[in-house]
Every structure is written in C-alpha cells, then in structure tokens.
Amino acid sequence: MKIGIYCSYWEKEWGGNPIPFIKKVKDLGFDVLEVACADFDQRPDSFFEEMRAESLKYGIELTGGYGPIPAHNTASKEEATVARAIRFYRDIFRKMQIAGIKSLGGALYSYWPVDYASGVDKEGDTRVSIENMKVIADLAAEYDITLYMEALNRFEGYVINTAKEALAYVKEVDRPNVKVLLDTFHMNIEEDNLLEAIRETGDYLGELHVGEANRRPPLAGTLMSWEKIGEILNEIDFSGPVVMEPFVTKGGKVGADIKVWRNLLSDDRMETLDSAAGNSAAYLKKVMG
Ligand SMILES: [Mn+2]
C-alpha cells in the first residue's frame, strides 16, 4: 500500500510551502505527500517546477488537498461564485500539472467548513453541485487530474456525509476522473459499518484518508481496526494512496478550523510530530502490506 501524509499536519495555516516536506516525509518512510493547494493561485509557475523536481529527486508522489473557501462554493446558486470557483480551479489545475500532482481531494462539491447559520437546502444544492462538477471535471481532465469527492461528517458539511451519498453523487456526475475519498475520521461518526462502506465503494474509491477517531496518527490497539481496513482495501484491489491526515496541535487557522483546542501529543515540538508520523507510517506498512 502507498502510505502518505498531509503536509498541514506540521502547519498552523493552510497552504504554505510544501517543498521542504518532500525530503522529510521520504526520511520518515512515506511514499506520498498530500499538499494543501489553497494558495496555489498566489504562486508563480517556478514554484511548481521546483516542487516537481524535488518530488522526482526523492521519489515522493504528490497528491492535492483543498477545503474550498465559501467564495469557491460549487454548490452555490450565485453564478458569480461558481464562475469564480471555476476560474480558481482552472488556474490551480494548470499549476498542479506543472508540479506533477494528478489528484485533488476534499469537499470540492461545496465549501468547508460549512456555516450552518444560513440554512441548508441539501437536495437543491446537491443538484446544482452535480451540474457544476461535470464542467470542473472536464476541465480537470484537460490537465490529467482526477477529483476526489470527500464524504465529511455532519458538523463540517451536508452535501455528502456518507460513502453511499458520495457514490450516488459520483455516479450522477458520471466522469471517469471523478471518484470518492473516504476518511476514517468522518466515517467513524457517520457510517453504520466502516468496513462495509469501504467495500461498497469498491472501484470508485480513489483515496483513503486515515486517522484515529480523535485525528491522531493511526496506532495499534485503538478502536480502529487497521488490519481489517487493510484486508478490505486488498479485497477491493485498492491501488490509490492511503493518506494519514493527523491534526494534533492547537493554534493558527488550521487548529481553529479543525477545532483542536489541546495538543494531542505530549508536546508540539517538530521532533515529537516527526516521530509520531514515522512510527505510524511503519505501523500502517506492517498491517496493510
Ligand atoms: Mn480527510
């Protein structure tokens, strides 16, 4: 199994420079680095050329992640918002291609984290989103990029909460470069049976995010059965990346958006985070093969 980690694990703000993390994650035993694409529109092409060179140098595959801001809400009924989102995606797809990033995952079908103060029209917004996603998917295809629709728990989104809803959405969009992203943290809240949900997603599963129920890096002896998850992934011939997305330190926009109000490891020193990530990578490689 290809094992990865989201670079925002080490960051207090979304975006930031992922290039120094490429060598770091290689040294820690990972195969994949997931990069936050939030500020790609602010970066020059040379930044992405450097990123590609570094990833090739260390043999690290890059994947993209994005929690769309409200101004990029693809489920919006305001045409100007959707047009702005499409302009943003067109720009970052081109840059992702320069960097050699072939996938983008997250709540691309809406925005994140959702503000519930303005009410929810789940069916209407989902219909709008599906039509817009067909356009964005065709655009992504021009740059050889696959989009992963991530099912999020109810406190963070309402368009897609479960694997079943993600599957229905992706089938409606009906494009070969649109797939499902499941995340054990969200599934732990929403699914009746986490293992069955992965099995039923089958070939439509593009990427799996992994984390404990409290978003620590995966460990032995917790309520999550990583061995069983590995068995199901092998059963469905999953060839995508398994990317851990731990969030363990408070502070900054990352801490506030994720609602981390305490440090989940013994402290927030870089060495402590590095060793927790490296130990988890070794553990996942052992139990998932
Ligand atoms: Mn996730």
Coordinates of C-alpha atoms and ligand atoms in Angstrom, one line a residue:
M1 CA 0.0 0.0 0.0
K2 CA 1.2 3.5 -0.8
I3 CA 1.2 5.4 2.5
G4 CA 1.1 9.2 2.6
I5 CA 0.6 12.2 5.0
Y6 CA -1.0 15.6 4.6
C7 CA 1.6 18.4 5.0
S8 CA -0.9 20.5 7.1
Y9 CA 0.0 18.1 10.0
W10 CA 3.0 20.3 10.5
E11 CA 1.4 23.6 9.7
K12 CA -0.6 26.3 11.5
E13 CA -2.0 27.8 8.3
W14 CA -3.5 26.2 5.1
G15 CA -1.3 26.4 2.1
G16 CA 2.3 27.2 2.9
N17 CA 5.4 25.8 1.3
P18 CA 5.3 22.0 1.0
I19 CA 8.7 21.7 -0.8
P20 CA 10.8 21.2 2.4
F21 CA 8.4 18.4 3.5
I22 CA 9.2 16.2 0.5
K23 CA 12.6 15.1 1.8
K24 CA 11.2 15.0 5.4
V25 CA 8.4 12.6 4.5
K26 CA 10.8 10.4 2.5
D27 CA 13.1 10.2 5.5
L28 CA 10.1 9.3 7.7
G29 CA 9.2 6.3 5.5
F30 CA 6.3 7.7 3.4
D31 CA 5.6 7.2 -0.3
V32 CA 3.1 10.1 -0.8
L33 CA 2.9 13.8 0.4
E34 CA -0.5 15.4 0.2
V35 CA -0.1 19.1 -0.5
A36 CA -2.6 21.9 0.5
C37 CA -3.5 23.6 -2.7
A38 CA -5.3 26.6 -1.1
D39 CA -2.8 29.2 -2.1
F40 CA -1.6 27.8 -5.4
D41 CA -3.3 30.7 -7.2
Q42 CA -0.8 33.1 -5.4
R43 CA 2.3 31.2 -6.5
P44 CA 4.3 31.6 -9.7
D45 CA 4.9 28.7 -12.1
S46 CA 8.6 28.4 -11.0
F47 CA 7.3 27.2 -7.5
F48 CA 5.6 24.2 -9.1
E49 CA 8.6 23.4 -11.3
E50 CA 10.7 23.3 -8.1
M51 CA 8.1 21.1 -6.4
R52 CA 8.1 18.6 -9.3
A53 CA 11.9 18.4 -9.3
E54 CA 12.1 17.8 -5.6
S55 CA 9.4 15.1 -5.7
L56 CA 11.2 13.3 -8.6
K57 CA 14.5 13.6 -6.7
Y58 CA 13.1 11.8 -3.7
G59 CA 10.6 9.5 -5.4
I60 CA 7.6 11.0 -3.5
E61 CA 4.2 11.0 -5.2
L62 CA 2.3 14.2 -4.6
T63 CA -1.5 14.5 -4.2
G64 CA -3.5 17.6 -3.7
G65 CA -6.0 18.6 -1.0
Y66 CA -8.3 21.5 -0.7
G67 CA -11.1 22.6 1.6
P68 CA -12.8 25.2 -0.6
I69 CA -13.4 28.7 0.9
P70 CA -17.0 30.0 0.7
A71 CA -16.1 32.2 -2.3
H72 CA -15.3 28.9 -4.2
N73 CA -18.6 27.2 -3.3
T74 CA -19.5 25.0 -6.3
A75 CA -23.0 24.3 -4.8
S76 CA -23.8 28.0 -4.8
K77 CA -26.9 29.3 -6.6
E78 CA -25.0 32.5 -7.3
E79 CA -23.5 32.4 -10.8
A80 CA -20.6 34.7 -9.8
T81 CA -19.5 32.4 -7.1
V82 CA -19.5 29.4 -9.4
A83 CA -17.7 31.3 -12.1
R84 CA -15.0 32.4 -9.5
A85 CA -14.6 28.8 -8.4
I86 CA -14.1 27.6 -11.9
R87 CA -11.5 30.3 -12.6
F88 CA -9.7 29.2 -9.4
Y89 CA -9.8 25.5 -10.3
R90 CA -8.6 26.2 -13.9
D91 CA -5.6 28.1 -12.5
I92 CA -4.6 25.5 -9.9
F93 CA -5.2 22.5 -12.3
R94 CA -2.6 24.0 -14.6
K95 CA -0.2 24.5 -11.8
M96 CA -0.8 21.1 -10.4
Q97 CA 0.1 19.6 -13.7
I98 CA 3.4 21.5 -13.7
A99 CA 4.1 20.1 -10.2
G100 CA 3.1 16.6 -11.3
I101 CA 0.1 16.4 -8.9
K102 CA -2.5 14.1 -10.5
S103 CA -5.4 14.3 -8.0
L104 CA -7.3 16.9 -5.9
G105 CA -9.4 15.7 -3.0
G106 CA -11.7 17.4 -0.5
A107 CA -15.2 19.0 -0.3
L108 CA -14.8 20.2 -3.9
Y109 CA -18.6 19.8 -4.3
S110 CA -19.3 22.6 -1.9
Y111 CA -17.2 24.6 0.6
W112 CA -15.6 24.0 4.0
P113 CA -16.2 24.2 6.9
V114 CA -19.9 24.9 6.4
D115 CA -21.6 27.8 8.1
Y116 CA -25.0 26.5 9.1
A117 CA -26.4 29.9 10.1
S118 CA -27.8 30.5 6.6
G119 CA -29.8 27.2 6.5
V120 CA -29.5 24.1 4.3
D121 CA -31.0 23.1 1.0
K122 CA -29.4 19.7 0.7
E123 CA -31.3 18.5 -2.4
G124 CA -31.2 21.8 -4.3
D125 CA -27.5 22.4 -3.6
T126 CA -26.6 18.9 -4.5
R127 CA -28.3 19.2 -7.9
V128 CA -26.5 22.5 -8.6
S129 CA -23.2 21.0 -7.5
I130 CA -23.5 17.9 -9.7
E131 CA -24.0 20.0 -12.8
N132 CA -21.1 22.3 -11.9
M133 CA -18.9 19.3 -11.2
K134 CA -19.4 17.9 -14.7
V135 CA -17.8 21.2 -16.0
I136 CA -15.0 21.2 -13.5
A137 CA -14.3 17.5 -14.1
D138 CA -14.0 18.1 -17.9
L139 CA -11.6 21.0 -17.1
A140 CA -9.6 18.8 -14.8
A141 CA -9.3 16.1 -17.5
E142 CA -7.6 18.5 -19.8
Y143 CA -4.8 18.6 -17.2
D144 CA -4.9 14.8 -16.5
I145 CA -6.3 15.4 -13.0
T146 CA -8.7 13.2 -11.0
L147 CA -11.0 14.8 -8.5
Y148 CA -11.9 13.0 -5.2
M149 CA -15.2 13.9 -3.5
E150 CA -14.6 13.5 0.2
A151 CA -17.5 12.5 2.4
L152 CA -17.5 14.7 5.5
N153 CA -19.2 14.4 8.9
R154 CA -22.4 16.3 9.6
F155 CA -20.6 19.0 11.6
E156 CA -18.5 20.0 8.6
G157 CA -20.7 19.6 5.6
Y158 CA -24.2 18.5 4.4
V159 CA -23.9 17.6 0.7
I160 CA -22.0 14.3 1.1
N161 CA -21.9 12.7 4.6
T162 CA -21.6 9.0 3.8
A163 CA -19.9 6.7 1.4
K164 CA -23.3 5.9 -0.1
E165 CA -24.0 9.6 -0.7
A166 CA -20.5 10.0 -2.2
L167 CA -21.1 7.1 -4.5
A168 CA -24.5 8.4 -5.7
Y169 CA -23.0 11.8 -6.3
V170 CA -20.1 10.5 -8.3
K171 CA -22.3 8.2 -10.4
E172 CA -24.5 11.2 -11.2
V173 CA -21.5 13.3 -12.3
D174 CA -20.5 10.3 -14.4
R175 CA -17.0 11.3 -15.4
P176 CA -14.1 8.8 -15.3
N177 CA -11.9 11.4 -13.4
V178 CA -14.3 11.9 -10.5
K179 CA -14.0 9.4 -7.6
V180 CA -14.7 9.0 -3.9
L181 CA -12.5 10.0 -1.0
L182 CA -13.3 8.3 2.3
D183 CA -11.8 9.4 5.6
T184 CA -11.9 7.1 8.7
F185 CA -12.3 10.1 11.0
H186 CA -15.6 11.2 9.3
M187 CA -16.7 7.6 8.7
N188 CA -16.4 6.9 12.4
I189 CA -19.1 9.5 13.0
E190 CA -21.4 8.7 10.1
E191 CA -21.2 5.1 8.9
D192 CA -23.1 2.1 10.4
N193 CA -20.3 -0.2 9.3
L194 CA -17.0 1.4 8.3
L195 CA -15.6 -1.8 6.6
E196 CA -18.8 -2.4 4.6
A197 CA -18.8 1.3 3.4
I198 CA -15.3 0.8 2.0
R199 CA -16.2 -2.5 0.4
E200 CA -19.3 -1.0 -1.2
T201 CA -17.4 2.0 -2.6
G202 CA -15.1 -0.6 -4.4
D203 CA -13.6 0.7 -7.7
Y204 CA -15.0 4.2 -7.1
L205 CA -12.6 4.7 -4.1
G206 CA -9.8 7.0 -5.3
E207 CA -8.1 7.7 -2.0
L208 CA -8.5 6.9 1.7
H209 CA -7.7 9.3 4.5
V210 CA -6.8 7.6 7.7
G211 CA -6.7 8.8 11.3
E212 CA -7.9 7.8 14.7
A213 CA -11.3 9.0 16.0
N214 CA -9.5 12.0 17.6
R215 CA -7.4 12.5 14.5
R216 CA -4.2 11.2 16.0
P217 CA -2.0 9.2 13.6
P218 CA -3.1 5.6 13.3
L219 CA -1.8 3.4 16.1
A220 CA -2.1 -0.2 17.3
G221 CA -4.6 -1.0 20.0
T222 CA -7.2 1.7 19.4
L223 CA -10.9 1.4 18.5
M224 CA -10.0 1.4 14.8
S225 CA -9.1 -1.9 13.3
W226 CA -6.3 -1.0 10.8
E227 CA -5.6 -4.7 10.0
K228 CA -9.2 -5.2 8.9
I229 CA -9.2 -2.0 6.9
G230 CA -6.1 -3.2 5.1
E231 CA -7.8 -6.5 4.4
I232 CA -10.8 -4.8 2.8
L233 CA -8.5 -2.5 0.7
N234 CA -6.7 -5.5 -0.6
E235 CA -10.0 -7.3 -1.3
I236 CA -11.2 -4.4 -3.5
D237 CA -7.8 -4.2 -5.2
F238 CA -7.3 -0.6 -4.0
S239 CA -4.3 0.9 -5.7
G240 CA -4.7 4.5 -4.6
P241 CA -2.9 6.2 -1.7
V242 CA -3.7 5.8 2.0
V243 CA -3.0 9.2 3.3
M244 CA -3.0 9.9 7.1
E245 CA -4.4 13.3 7.9
P246 CA -3.5 13.8 11.6
F247 CA -4.3 17.1 13.3
V248 CA -2.8 17.1 16.8
T249 CA -1.6 20.6 17.6
K250 CA -3.7 23.7 18.6
G251 CA -3.2 27.1 17.1
G252 CA -3.5 29.1 13.9
K253 CA -6.2 28.8 11.3
V254 CA -5.6 25.0 10.9
G255 CA -6.2 24.5 14.7
A256 CA -9.3 26.7 14.6
D257 CA -10.9 25.2 11.5
I258 CA -10.2 21.6 12.8
K259 CA -11.3 22.5 16.3
V260 CA -8.2 21.4 18.0
W261 CA -8.2 23.0 21.4
R262 CA -5.4 21.0 23.1
N263 CA -2.3 19.3 22.0
L264 CA -3.0 15.6 21.4
L265 CA 0.7 14.5 21.6
S266 CA 3.0 15.0 24.6
D267 CA 4.1 18.4 23.1
D268 CA 4.1 20.2 19.8
R269 CA 7.8 20.1 19.0
M270 CA 8.8 19.2 15.4
E271 CA 10.7 16.1 16.7
T272 CA 7.6 14.8 18.5
L273 CA 5.4 15.2 15.4
D274 CA 8.0 13.6 13.2
S275 CA 8.4 10.6 15.4
A276 CA 4.6 10.1 15.8
A277 CA 4.2 10.3 12.0
G278 CA 7.2 8.0 11.2
N279 CA 6.0 5.4 13.8
S280 CA 2.5 5.4 12.3
A281 CA 3.8 5.0 8.7
A282 CA 5.8 2.0 9.8
Y283 CA 2.8 0.5 11.5
L284 CA 0.5 1.0 8.5
K285 CA 3.0 -0.5 6.2
K286 CA 3.2 -3.5 8.5
V287 CA -0.5 -4.1 8.8
M288 CA -1.7 -3.1 5.4
G289 CA 1.2 -4.6 3.3
Ligands
MN1 MN -9.9 14.0 5.2

